[in-house]
mmCIF file of N, CA and C in Angstrom:
data_model
loop_
_atom_site.group_PDB
_atom_site.id
_atom_site.type_symbol
_atom_site.label_atom_id
_atom_site.label_comp_id
_atom_site.label_asym_id
_atom_site.label_seq_id
_atom_site.Cartn_x
_atom_site.Cartn_y
_atom_site.Cartn_z
ATOM 1 N N MET A 1 45.431 -88.750 -106.470
ATOM 2 C CA MET A 1 44.497 -87.784 -106.734
ATOM 3 C C MET A 1 43.753 -87.068 -105.672
ATOM 4 N N ALA A 2 43.596 -87.844 -104.486
ATOM 5 C CA ALA A 2 43.054 -87.037 -103.303
ATOM 6 C C ALA A 2 44.005 -85.803 -103.065
ATOM 7 N N ARG A 3 45.264 -86.137 -103.144
ATOM 8 C CA ARG A 3 46.249 -85.000 -102.892
ATOM 9 C C ARG A 3 46.055 -83.760 -103.849
ATOM 10 N N GLN A 4 45.693 -84.083 -105.028
ATOM 11 C CA GLN A 4 45.445 -83.054 -106.140
ATOM 12 C C GLN A 4 44.098 -82.251 -105.680
ATOM 13 N N ARG A 5 43.010 -83.015 -105.232
ATOM 14 C CA ARG A 5 41.976 -82.417 -104.854
ATOM 15 C C ARG A 5 42.058 -81.479 -103.591
ATOM 16 N N MET A 6 42.783 -81.863 -102.812
ATOM 17 C CA MET A 6 43.196 -81.194 -101.600
ATOM 18 C C MET A 6 43.870 -79.908 -101.815
ATOM 19 N N ARG A 7 44.925 -79.976 -102.740
ATOM 20 C CA ARG A 7 45.608 -78.861 -103.206
ATOM 21 C C ARG A 7 44.673 -77.809 -103.986
ATOM 22 N N ALA A 8 43.548 -78.277 -104.589
ATOM 23 C CA ALA A 8 42.799 -77.367 -105.262
ATOM 24 C C ALA A 8 42.099 -76.582 -104.325
ATOM 25 N N PHE A 9 41.632 -77.218 -103.130
ATOM 26 C CA PHE A 9 40.988 -76.371 -102.193
ATOM 27 C C PHE A 9 41.828 -75.547 -101.245
ATOM 28 N N GLN A 10 43.039 -75.638 -101.313
ATOM 29 C CA GLN A 10 44.023 -75.029 -100.402
ATOM 30 C C GLN A 10 44.200 -73.563 -100.932
ATOM 31 N N LEU A 11 44.341 -72.613 -100.020
ATOM 32 C CA LEU A 11 44.653 -71.243 -100.624
ATOM 33 C C LEU A 11 46.035 -70.999 -100.981
ATOM 34 N N PRO A 12 46.499 -70.475 -101.813
ATOM 35 C CA PRO A 12 47.912 -70.162 -102.107
ATOM 36 C C PRO A 12 48.643 -69.565 -101.091
ATOM 37 N N GLN A 13 49.856 -69.957 -100.754
ATOM 38 C CA GLN A 13 50.721 -69.480 -99.621
ATOM 39 C C GLN A 13 50.790 -67.929 -99.612
ATOM 40 N N GLY A 14 50.888 -67.283 -100.795
ATOM 41 C CA GLY A 14 51.182 -65.906 -100.935
ATOM 42 C C GLY A 14 50.057 -65.032 -100.456
ATOM 43 N N LEU A 15 48.977 -65.564 -100.552
ATOM 44 C CA LEU A 15 47.694 -64.841 -100.185
ATOM 45 C C LEU A 15 47.648 -64.524 -98.784
ATOM 46 N N LEU A 16 48.026 -65.695 -97.886
ATOM 47 C CA LEU A 16 48.185 -65.668 -96.327
ATOM 48 C C LEU A 16 49.331 -65.301 -95.965
ATOM 49 N N GLY A 17 50.371 -64.896 -97.009
ATOM 50 C CA GLY A 17 51.760 -64.607 -96.429
ATOM 51 C C GLY A 17 51.625 -63.131 -95.748
ATOM 52 N N ARG A 18 52.569 -62.191 -96.324
ATOM 53 C CA ARG A 18 52.935 -60.894 -95.732
ATOM 54 C C ARG A 18 51.579 -59.881 -95.805
ATOM 55 N N SER A 19 51.167 -60.003 -97.041
ATOM 56 C CA SER A 19 49.924 -58.961 -97.294
ATOM 57 C C SER A 19 48.704 -59.473 -96.562
ATOM 58 N N GLY A 20 48.635 -60.752 -96.373
ATOM 59 C CA GLY A 20 47.442 -61.266 -95.411
ATOM 60 C C GLY A 20 47.584 -60.677 -94.025
ATOM 61 N N ARG A 21 48.662 -60.717 -93.440
ATOM 62 C CA ARG A 21 49.045 -60.311 -92.069
ATOM 63 C C ARG A 21 48.916 -58.905 -92.157
ATOM 64 N N ARG A 22 49.239 -58.321 -92.921
ATOM 65 C CA ARG A 22 49.243 -56.823 -92.971
ATOM 66 C C ARG A 22 47.841 -56.335 -92.862
ATOM 67 N N LEU A 23 46.975 -57.106 -93.702
ATOM 68 C CA LEU A 23 45.541 -56.775 -93.766
ATOM 69 C C LEU A 23 44.935 -57.051 -92.526
ATOM 70 N N ALA A 24 45.312 -58.082 -91.797
ATOM 71 C CA ALA A 24 44.867 -58.425 -90.610
ATOM 72 C C ALA A 24 45.028 -57.378 -89.573
ATOM 73 N N VAL A 25 46.319 -57.048 -89.541
ATOM 74 C CA VAL A 25 46.765 -56.038 -88.657
ATOM 75 C C VAL A 25 45.990 -54.753 -88.699
ATOM 76 N N LEU A 26 45.831 -54.471 -89.990
ATOM 77 C CA LEU A 26 45.253 -53.070 -90.398
ATOM 78 C C LEU A 26 43.813 -53.116 -90.024
ATOM 79 N N VAL A 27 43.190 -54.370 -90.014
ATOM 80 C CA VAL A 27 41.747 -54.321 -89.629
ATOM 81 C C VAL A 27 41.707 -54.309 -88.039
ATOM 82 N N LEU A 28 42.608 -55.020 -87.581
ATOM 83 C CA LEU A 28 42.532 -54.851 -85.951
ATOM 84 C C LEU A 28 42.876 -53.411 -85.368
ATOM 85 N N VAL A 29 43.782 -52.908 -86.201
ATOM 86 C CA VAL A 29 44.199 -51.429 -85.784
ATOM 87 C C VAL A 29 42.872 -50.577 -86.010
ATOM 88 N N LEU A 30 42.126 -50.717 -87.052
ATOM 89 C CA LEU A 30 40.858 -50.022 -87.340
ATOM 90 C C LEU A 30 39.878 -50.201 -86.315
ATOM 91 N N ILE A 31 39.767 -51.422 -85.993
ATOM 92 C CA ILE A 31 38.788 -51.803 -84.969
ATOM 93 C C ILE A 31 39.221 -51.210 -83.767
ATOM 94 N N THR A 32 40.340 -51.292 -83.247
ATOM 95 C CA THR A 32 40.762 -50.598 -82.024
ATOM 96 C C THR A 32 40.611 -49.123 -82.058
ATOM 97 N N LEU A 33 41.129 -48.542 -83.047
ATOM 98 C CA LEU A 33 40.634 -47.173 -83.022
ATOM 99 C C LEU A 33 39.296 -46.744 -83.029
ATOM 100 N N SER A 34 38.497 -47.568 -83.676
ATOM 101 C CA SER A 34 37.027 -47.202 -83.558
ATOM 102 C C SER A 34 36.654 -47.601 -82.235
ATOM 103 N N LEU A 35 37.035 -48.430 -81.405
ATOM 104 C CA LEU A 35 36.573 -48.595 -79.992
ATOM 105 C C LEU A 35 37.181 -47.572 -79.051
ATOM 106 N N VAL A 36 38.553 -47.223 -79.389
ATOM 107 C CA VAL A 36 39.069 -45.832 -78.517
ATOM 108 C C VAL A 36 38.248 -44.578 -78.788
ATOM 109 N N VAL A 37 37.903 -44.409 -80.003
ATOM 110 C CA VAL A 37 37.197 -43.184 -80.156
ATOM 111 C C VAL A 37 35.664 -43.233 -79.641
ATOM 112 N N SER A 38 35.149 -44.430 -79.681
ATOM 113 C CA SER A 38 33.863 -44.743 -79.072
ATOM 114 C C SER A 38 33.876 -44.404 -77.487
ATOM 115 N N PHE A 39 34.811 -45.095 -76.962
ATOM 116 C CA PHE A 39 35.148 -44.867 -75.534
ATOM 117 C C PHE A 39 35.358 -43.408 -75.225
ATOM 118 N N GLY A 40 36.041 -42.792 -75.891
ATOM 119 C CA GLY A 40 36.331 -41.175 -75.744
ATOM 120 C C GLY A 40 35.097 -40.586 -75.577
ATOM 121 N N GLU A 41 34.093 -40.861 -76.680
ATOM 122 C CA GLU A 41 32.910 -40.111 -76.848
ATOM 123 C C GLU A 41 31.961 -40.472 -75.649
ATOM 124 N N GLN A 42 32.001 -41.844 -75.108
ATOM 125 C CA GLN A 42 31.307 -42.147 -73.960
ATOM 126 C C GLN A 42 31.847 -41.398 -72.720
ATOM 127 N N VAL A 43 32.987 -41.247 -72.557
ATOM 128 C CA VAL A 43 33.680 -40.567 -71.556
ATOM 129 C C VAL A 43 33.185 -39.003 -71.516
ATOM 130 N N VAL A 44 33.334 -38.349 -72.650
ATOM 131 C CA VAL A 44 32.968 -37.079 -72.791
ATOM 132 C C VAL A 44 31.314 -36.919 -72.380
ATOM 133 N N GLN A 45 30.648 -37.887 -73.040
ATOM 134 C CA GLN A 45 29.094 -37.611 -72.715
ATOM 135 C C GLN A 45 28.802 -37.818 -71.357
ATOM 136 N N GLY A 46 29.615 -38.916 -70.708
ATOM 137 C CA GLY A 46 29.337 -38.970 -69.383
ATOM 138 C C GLY A 46 29.713 -37.854 -68.373
ATOM 139 N N ALA A 47 30.825 -37.302 -68.809
ATOM 140 C CA ALA A 47 31.138 -35.798 -67.990
ATOM 141 C C ALA A 47 30.207 -34.705 -68.202
ATOM 142 N N ARG A 48 29.650 -34.840 -69.329
ATOM 143 C CA ARG A 48 28.626 -33.697 -69.786
ATOM 144 C C ARG A 48 27.418 -34.168 -68.880
ATOM 145 N N MET A 49 26.921 -35.269 -68.688
ATOM 146 C CA MET A 49 25.941 -35.682 -68.151
ATOM 147 C C MET A 49 25.895 -35.480 -66.539
ATOM 148 N N GLU A 50 27.293 -35.700 -66.182
ATOM 149 C CA GLU A 50 27.588 -35.397 -64.690
ATOM 150 C C GLU A 50 27.552 -34.066 -64.436
ATOM 151 N N GLN A 51 27.785 -33.086 -65.308
ATOM 152 C CA GLN A 51 27.778 -31.596 -65.085
ATOM 153 C C GLN A 51 26.299 -31.082 -65.065
ATOM 154 N N GLN A 52 25.669 -31.844 -66.008
ATOM 155 C CA GLN A 52 24.132 -31.405 -65.890
ATOM 156 C C GLN A 52 23.307 -31.992 -64.833
ATOM 157 N N ARG A 53 23.890 -33.180 -64.170
ATOM 158 C CA ARG A 53 23.259 -33.504 -62.973
ATOM 159 C C ARG A 53 23.592 -32.652 -61.766
ATOM 160 N N ARG A 54 24.960 -32.066 -61.852
ATOM 161 C CA ARG A 54 25.274 -31.107 -60.624
ATOM 162 C C ARG A 54 24.425 -29.894 -60.715
ATOM 163 N N ASP A 55 24.297 -29.310 -61.936
ATOM 164 C CA ASP A 55 23.555 -28.111 -62.171
ATOM 165 C C ASP A 55 22.106 -28.410 -61.727
ATOM 166 N N LEU A 56 21.465 -29.402 -62.222
ATOM 167 C CA LEU A 56 20.154 -29.750 -61.610
ATOM 168 C C LEU A 56 19.923 -29.935 -60.191
ATOM 169 N N GLU A 57 21.009 -30.588 -59.420
ATOM 170 C CA GLU A 57 21.026 -30.591 -58.196
ATOM 171 C C GLU A 57 21.045 -29.308 -57.566
ATOM 172 N N ALA A 58 21.890 -28.422 -58.108
ATOM 173 C CA ALA A 58 21.907 -27.133 -57.413
ATOM 174 C C ALA A 58 20.691 -26.364 -57.546
ATOM 175 N N GLU A 59 19.983 -26.339 -58.805
ATOM 176 C CA GLU A 59 18.721 -25.955 -58.969
ATOM 177 C C GLU A 59 17.615 -26.421 -57.876
ATOM 178 N N VAL A 60 17.528 -27.722 -57.831
ATOM 179 C CA VAL A 60 16.647 -28.311 -56.725
ATOM 180 C C VAL A 60 16.852 -27.720 -55.591
ATOM 181 N N THR A 61 18.073 -27.643 -55.028
ATOM 182 C CA THR A 61 18.484 -27.114 -53.675
ATOM 183 C C THR A 61 17.893 -25.781 -53.555
ATOM 184 N N GLN A 62 18.050 -24.898 -54.670
ATOM 185 C CA GLN A 62 17.653 -23.556 -54.718
ATOM 186 C C GLN A 62 16.237 -23.385 -54.629
ATOM 187 N N LEU A 63 15.427 -24.286 -55.223
ATOM 188 C CA LEU A 63 13.837 -24.362 -55.541
ATOM 189 C C LEU A 63 13.377 -24.756 -54.011
ATOM 190 N N ARG A 64 14.115 -25.668 -53.518
ATOM 191 C CA ARG A 64 13.689 -26.276 -52.120
ATOM 192 C C ARG A 64 13.851 -24.936 -51.121
ATOM 193 N N ALA A 65 14.823 -24.150 -51.108
ATOM 194 C CA ALA A 65 15.104 -23.110 -50.167
ATOM 195 C C ALA A 65 14.095 -22.131 -50.283
ATOM 196 N N GLU A 66 13.549 -21.802 -51.567
ATOM 197 C CA GLU A 66 12.587 -20.939 -51.911
ATOM 198 C C GLU A 66 11.174 -21.566 -51.498
ATOM 199 N N ARG A 67 10.971 -22.612 -51.658
ATOM 200 C CA ARG A 67 9.786 -23.296 -51.071
ATOM 201 C C ARG A 67 9.709 -23.241 -49.688
ATOM 202 N N ASP A 68 10.663 -23.304 -48.889
ATOM 203 C CA ASP A 68 10.650 -23.275 -47.576
ATOM 204 C C ASP A 68 10.501 -21.701 -47.104
ATOM 205 N N LEU A 69 11.218 -20.841 -47.538
ATOM 206 C CA LEU A 69 10.825 -19.591 -47.384
ATOM 207 C C LEU A 69 9.252 -19.285 -47.487
ATOM 208 N N LEU A 70 8.729 -19.603 -48.839
ATOM 209 C CA LEU A 70 7.465 -19.458 -49.149
ATOM 210 C C LEU A 70 6.567 -20.098 -48.088
ATOM 211 N N ASP A 71 6.871 -21.217 -47.711
ATOM 212 C CA ASP A 71 6.027 -22.056 -46.466
ATOM 213 C C ASP A 71 6.019 -21.141 -45.209
ATOM 214 N N ALA A 72 7.339 -20.709 -44.852
ATOM 215 C CA ALA A 72 7.322 -19.841 -43.681
ATOM 216 C C ALA A 72 6.445 -18.724 -43.799
ATOM 217 N N GLY A 73 6.481 -17.945 -44.985
ATOM 218 C CA GLY A 73 5.754 -16.716 -45.108
ATOM 219 C C GLY A 73 4.298 -17.264 -44.904
ATOM 220 N N ALA A 74 3.753 -18.304 -45.483
ATOM 221 C CA ALA A 74 2.254 -18.613 -45.450
ATOM 222 C C ALA A 74 1.930 -18.976 -44.185
ATOM 223 N N ALA A 75 2.795 -19.600 -43.409
ATOM 224 C CA ALA A 75 2.613 -20.138 -41.875
ATOM 225 C C ALA A 75 2.456 -18.553 -41.134
ATOM 226 N N TYR A 76 3.278 -17.738 -41.603
ATOM 227 C CA TYR A 76 3.141 -16.489 -40.742
ATOM 228 C C TYR A 76 1.800 -15.916 -40.923
ATOM 229 N N ALA A 77 1.496 -15.746 -42.391
ATOM 230 C CA ALA A 77 0.167 -15.182 -42.719
ATOM 231 C C ALA A 77 -1.190 -15.731 -42.183
ATOM 232 N N GLU A 78 -0.879 -17.017 -41.713
ATOM 233 C CA GLU A 78 -1.912 -17.707 -41.122
ATOM 234 C C GLU A 78 -1.869 -17.722 -39.654
ATOM 235 N N SER A 79 -0.980 -17.030 -39.117
ATOM 236 C CA SER A 79 -0.924 -17.018 -37.763
ATOM 237 C C SER A 79 -1.961 -15.894 -37.065
ATOM 238 N N ASP A 80 -1.912 -15.941 -35.745
ATOM 239 C CA ASP A 80 -3.018 -15.060 -35.256
ATOM 240 C C ASP A 80 -2.022 -13.791 -35.012
ATOM 241 N N VAL A 81 -0.945 -13.899 -34.764
ATOM 242 C CA VAL A 81 0.011 -12.585 -34.741
ATOM 243 C C VAL A 81 -0.135 -11.689 -35.913
ATOM 244 N N TYR A 82 -0.036 -12.376 -37.007
ATOM 245 C CA TYR A 82 -0.366 -11.504 -38.228
ATOM 246 C C TYR A 82 -1.575 -10.891 -38.442
ATOM 247 N N VAL A 83 -2.739 -11.736 -38.127
ATOM 248 C CA VAL A 83 -3.875 -11.182 -38.222
ATOM 249 C C VAL A 83 -4.120 -10.033 -37.160
ATOM 250 N N GLU A 84 -3.632 -10.101 -36.149
ATOM 251 C CA GLU A 84 -3.870 -8.921 -35.261
ATOM 252 C C GLU A 84 -3.202 -7.723 -35.715
ATOM 253 N N GLN A 85 -1.985 -7.955 -36.119
ATOM 254 C CA GLN A 85 -1.194 -6.794 -36.736
ATOM 255 C C GLN A 85 -1.995 -6.138 -37.750
ATOM 256 N N ARG A 86 -2.356 -6.790 -38.819
ATOM 257 C CA ARG A 86 -3.049 -6.407 -39.967
ATOM 258 C C ARG A 86 -4.401 -5.486 -39.463
ATOM 259 N N ALA A 87 -5.003 -6.178 -38.652
ATOM 260 C CA ALA A 87 -6.244 -5.493 -38.051
ATOM 261 C C ALA A 87 -5.986 -4.128 -37.433
ATOM 262 N N ARG A 88 -4.837 -4.093 -36.703
ATOM 263 C CA ARG A 88 -4.484 -2.963 -36.199
ATOM 264 C C ARG A 88 -3.960 -1.830 -37.237
ATOM 265 N N GLU A 89 -3.243 -2.353 -38.019
ATOM 266 C CA GLU A 89 -2.748 -1.395 -39.010
ATOM 267 C C GLU A 89 -3.514 -0.935 -40.029
ATOM 268 N N MET A 90 -4.354 -1.836 -40.597
ATOM 269 C CA MET A 90 -5.203 -1.734 -41.783
ATOM 270 C C MET A 90 -6.589 -1.310 -41.505
ATOM 271 N N LEU A 91 -7.016 -1.773 -40.523
ATOM 272 C CA LEU A 91 -8.557 -1.636 -40.024
ATOM 273 C C LEU A 91 -8.744 -0.699 -38.848
ATOM 274 N N ASN A 92 -7.529 -0.353 -38.274
ATOM 275 C CA ASN A 92 -7.535 0.569 -37.113
ATOM 276 C C ASN A 92 -8.457 -0.088 -36.006
ATOM 277 N N LEU A 93 -8.282 -1.232 -35.931
ATOM 278 C CA LEU A 93 -8.961 -1.873 -34.694
ATOM 279 C C LEU A 93 -8.277 -1.948 -33.521
ATOM 280 N N ALA A 94 -8.738 -2.071 -32.528
ATOM 281 C CA ALA A 94 -8.058 -2.095 -30.985
ATOM 282 C C ALA A 94 -8.612 -3.335 -30.335
ATOM 283 N N ARG A 95 -7.730 -3.844 -29.515
ATOM 284 C CA ARG A 95 -7.837 -5.118 -28.633
ATOM 285 C C ARG A 95 -8.955 -4.520 -27.424
ATOM 286 N N GLU A 96 -9.713 -5.498 -26.786
ATOM 287 C CA GLU A 96 -10.480 -5.243 -25.550
ATOM 288 C C GLU A 96 -9.430 -4.820 -24.672
ATOM 289 N N GLY A 97 -9.664 -3.640 -23.912
ATOM 290 C CA GLY A 97 -8.816 -3.239 -22.642
ATOM 291 C C GLY A 97 -7.780 -2.231 -23.297
ATOM 292 N N ASP A 98 -7.742 -2.086 -24.534
ATOM 293 C CA ASP A 98 -6.601 -1.104 -25.183
ATOM 294 C C ASP A 98 -7.298 0.357 -25.150
ATOM 295 N N THR A 99 -6.463 1.282 -24.659
ATOM 296 C CA THR A 99 -6.918 2.646 -24.770
ATOM 297 C C THR A 99 -6.649 3.347 -26.284
ATOM 298 N N VAL A 100 -7.646 3.797 -26.867
ATOM 299 C CA VAL A 100 -7.455 4.409 -28.202
ATOM 300 C C VAL A 100 -7.165 5.790 -28.044
ATOM 301 N N ILE A 101 -6.156 6.465 -28.563
ATOM 302 C CA ILE A 101 -5.917 7.918 -28.328
ATOM 303 C C ILE A 101 -5.890 8.413 -29.838
ATOM 304 N N LEU A 102 -6.815 9.375 -30.043
ATOM 305 C CA LEU A 102 -6.950 9.897 -31.320
ATOM 306 C C LEU A 102 -6.367 11.531 -31.055
ATOM 307 N N PRO A 103 -5.273 11.742 -31.577
ATOM 308 C CA PRO A 103 -4.615 13.066 -31.637
ATOM 309 C C PRO A 103 -5.641 14.077 -32.201
ATOM 310 N N GLN A 104 -5.848 15.238 -31.483
ATOM 311 C CA GLN A 104 -6.643 16.321 -32.171
ATOM 312 C C GLN A 104 -5.580 17.264 -32.908
ATOM 313 N N LEU A 105 -5.235 17.179 -34.067
ATOM 314 C CA LEU A 105 -4.517 18.074 -34.800
ATOM 315 C C LEU A 105 -5.122 19.518 -35.109
ATOM 316 N N PRO A 106 -4.383 20.542 -35.014
ATOM 317 C CA PRO A 106 -5.129 21.782 -35.289
ATOM 318 C C PRO A 106 -5.338 21.787 -36.936
ATOM 319 N N PRO A 107 -6.395 22.433 -37.416
ATOM 320 C CA PRO A 107 -6.573 22.370 -38.770
ATOM 321 C C PRO A 107 -5.449 23.316 -39.347
ATOM 322 N N PRO A 108 -5.080 22.794 -40.675
ATOM 323 C CA PRO A 108 -4.067 23.525 -41.203
ATOM 324 C C PRO A 108 -4.376 25.035 -41.629
ATOM 325 N N ALA A 109 -3.616 26.051 -41.402
ATOM 326 C CA ALA A 109 -3.811 27.456 -41.627
ATOM 327 C C ALA A 109 -4.034 27.534 -43.223
ATOM 328 N N PRO A 110 -5.222 28.218 -43.463
ATOM 329 C CA PRO A 110 -5.443 28.362 -45.097
ATOM 330 C C PRO A 110 -4.190 29.176 -45.433
ATOM 331 N N THR A 111 -3.690 28.972 -46.439
ATOM 332 C CA THR A 111 -2.716 29.620 -47.208
ATOM 333 C C THR A 111 -3.310 30.725 -48.292
ATOM 334 N N ALA A 112 -2.623 31.917 -47.996
ATOM 335 C CA ALA A 112 -3.130 32.886 -49.129
ATOM 336 C C ALA A 112 -2.640 32.674 -50.558
ATOM 337 N N THR A 113 -3.796 32.579 -51.400
ATOM 338 C CA THR A 113 -3.271 32.209 -52.615
ATOM 339 C C THR A 113 -3.260 33.585 -53.218
ATOM 340 N N PRO A 114 -2.083 33.876 -54.069
ATOM 341 C CA PRO A 114 -2.100 35.319 -54.566
ATOM 342 C C PRO A 114 -3.268 35.286 -55.647
ATOM 343 N N ALA A 115 -3.829 36.531 -55.741
ATOM 344 C CA ALA A 115 -4.853 36.845 -56.833
ATOM 345 C C ALA A 115 -4.198 37.008 -58.267
ATOM 346 N N PRO A 116 -4.682 36.393 -59.114
ATOM 347 C CA PRO A 116 -4.093 36.526 -60.369
ATOM 348 C C PRO A 116 -4.029 38.004 -60.867
ATOM 349 N N GLN A 117 -2.920 38.297 -61.578
ATOM 350 C CA GLN A 117 -3.022 39.730 -62.095
ATOM 351 C C GLN A 117 -3.731 39.850 -63.311
ATOM 352 N N ALA A 118 -4.581 40.987 -63.268
ATOM 353 C CA ALA A 118 -5.343 41.232 -64.251
ATOM 354 C C ALA A 118 -4.642 41.681 -65.609
ATOM 355 N N LEU A 119 -4.716 41.119 -66.825
ATOM 356 C CA LEU A 119 -3.894 41.604 -68.013
ATOM 357 C C LEU A 119 -4.584 42.805 -68.517
ATOM 358 N N PRO A 120 -3.785 43.715 -68.878
ATOM 359 C CA PRO A 120 -4.419 45.000 -69.359
ATOM 360 C C PRO A 120 -4.894 44.673 -70.892
ATOM 361 N N LEU A 121 -6.147 45.167 -70.859
ATOM 362 C CA LEU A 121 -6.976 45.138 -72.163
ATOM 363 C C LEU A 121 -6.351 45.855 -73.362
ATOM 364 N N PRO A 122 -6.280 45.554 -74.574
ATOM 365 C CA PRO A 122 -5.803 46.107 -75.566
ATOM 366 C C PRO A 122 -6.877 47.316 -75.711
ATOM 367 N N PRO A 123 -6.341 48.659 -76.215
ATOM 368 C CA PRO A 123 -7.077 49.822 -76.484
ATOM 369 C C PRO A 123 -8.188 49.533 -77.501
ATOM 370 N N ALA A 124 -9.482 49.793 -77.227
ATOM 371 C CA ALA A 124 -10.557 49.388 -78.196
ATOM 372 C C ALA A 124 -10.534 50.335 -79.368
ATOM 373 N N GLU A 125 -10.679 49.619 -80.409
ATOM 374 C CA GLU A 125 -10.640 50.048 -81.621
ATOM 375 C C GLU A 125 -11.739 50.950 -82.160
ATOM 376 N N PRO A 126 -11.693 52.153 -82.674
ATOM 377 C CA PRO A 126 -12.773 52.994 -82.942
ATOM 378 C C PRO A 126 -13.810 52.409 -84.057
ATOM 379 N N ASN A 127 -15.061 52.710 -83.832
ATOM 380 C CA ASN A 127 -15.939 52.103 -84.737
ATOM 381 C C ASN A 127 -15.765 52.404 -86.137
ATOM 382 N N TRP A 128 -15.381 53.551 -86.467
ATOM 383 C CA TRP A 128 -15.158 53.939 -87.878
ATOM 384 C C TRP A 128 -14.145 53.215 -88.664
ATOM 385 N N LEU A 129 -13.002 52.895 -87.803
ATOM 386 C CA LEU A 129 -11.950 52.089 -88.313
ATOM 387 C C LEU A 129 -12.371 50.635 -88.699
ATOM 388 N N LYS A 130 -13.372 49.976 -87.869
ATOM 389 C CA LYS A 130 -14.132 48.738 -88.083
ATOM 390 C C LYS A 130 -14.824 48.860 -89.328
ATOM 391 N N TRP A 131 -15.594 49.800 -89.597
ATOM 392 C CA TRP A 131 -16.409 49.915 -90.712
ATOM 393 C C TRP A 131 -15.241 50.023 -92.137
ATOM 394 N N TRP A 132 -14.311 50.941 -91.931
ATOM 395 C CA TRP A 132 -13.586 51.092 -92.870
ATOM 396 C C TRP A 132 -12.764 49.824 -93.273
ATOM 397 N N ARG A 133 -12.270 48.959 -92.438
ATOM 398 C CA ARG A 133 -11.866 47.725 -92.743
ATOM 399 C C ARG A 133 -12.711 46.734 -93.195
ATOM 400 N N ALA A 134 -14.043 46.956 -92.766
ATOM 401 C CA ALA A 134 -15.123 45.982 -93.474
ATOM 402 C C ALA A 134 -15.379 46.361 -94.874
ATOM 403 N N PHE A 135 -15.367 47.702 -95.322
ATOM 404 C CA PHE A 135 -15.525 47.910 -96.849
ATOM 405 C C PHE A 135 -14.416 47.914 -97.531
ATOM 406 N N PHE A 136 -13.309 48.256 -97.012
ATOM 407 C CA PHE A 136 -11.990 48.300 -97.830
ATOM 408 C C PHE A 136 -10.841 47.298 -97.062
ATOM 409 N N PRO A 137 -10.993 46.075 -97.484
ATOM 410 C CA PRO A 137 -10.124 45.110 -96.929
ATOM 411 C C PRO A 137 -8.667 45.186 -97.321
#
């Protein structure tokens, strides 16, 4: 009786036979394909992120170079050499001990402008013709 009970709980041999193995292999193949596809996506995403990192690194390098150039320009603008140069050029100032030479340029010769030509006036209309047109238009 115990044997019969054991047999009742055992799965039939045909279920775990060929079709069961095929099902197990199919499930393993699907899981493997899923893992391979997922790994491929991770590789592609990693490559994209690496390219993005390189692009951002190049941009940071360019911005640092631009910042250094601006810092150098600001340092020059704050220097005494720049202040003196601007004072000489823009404000026409001179340093103590400098000799200022002001050239005396001759005044420009006036250019003769041609007189405008007078336009000939149309001949005056006789008075009687004006009256005629006023009464008989």
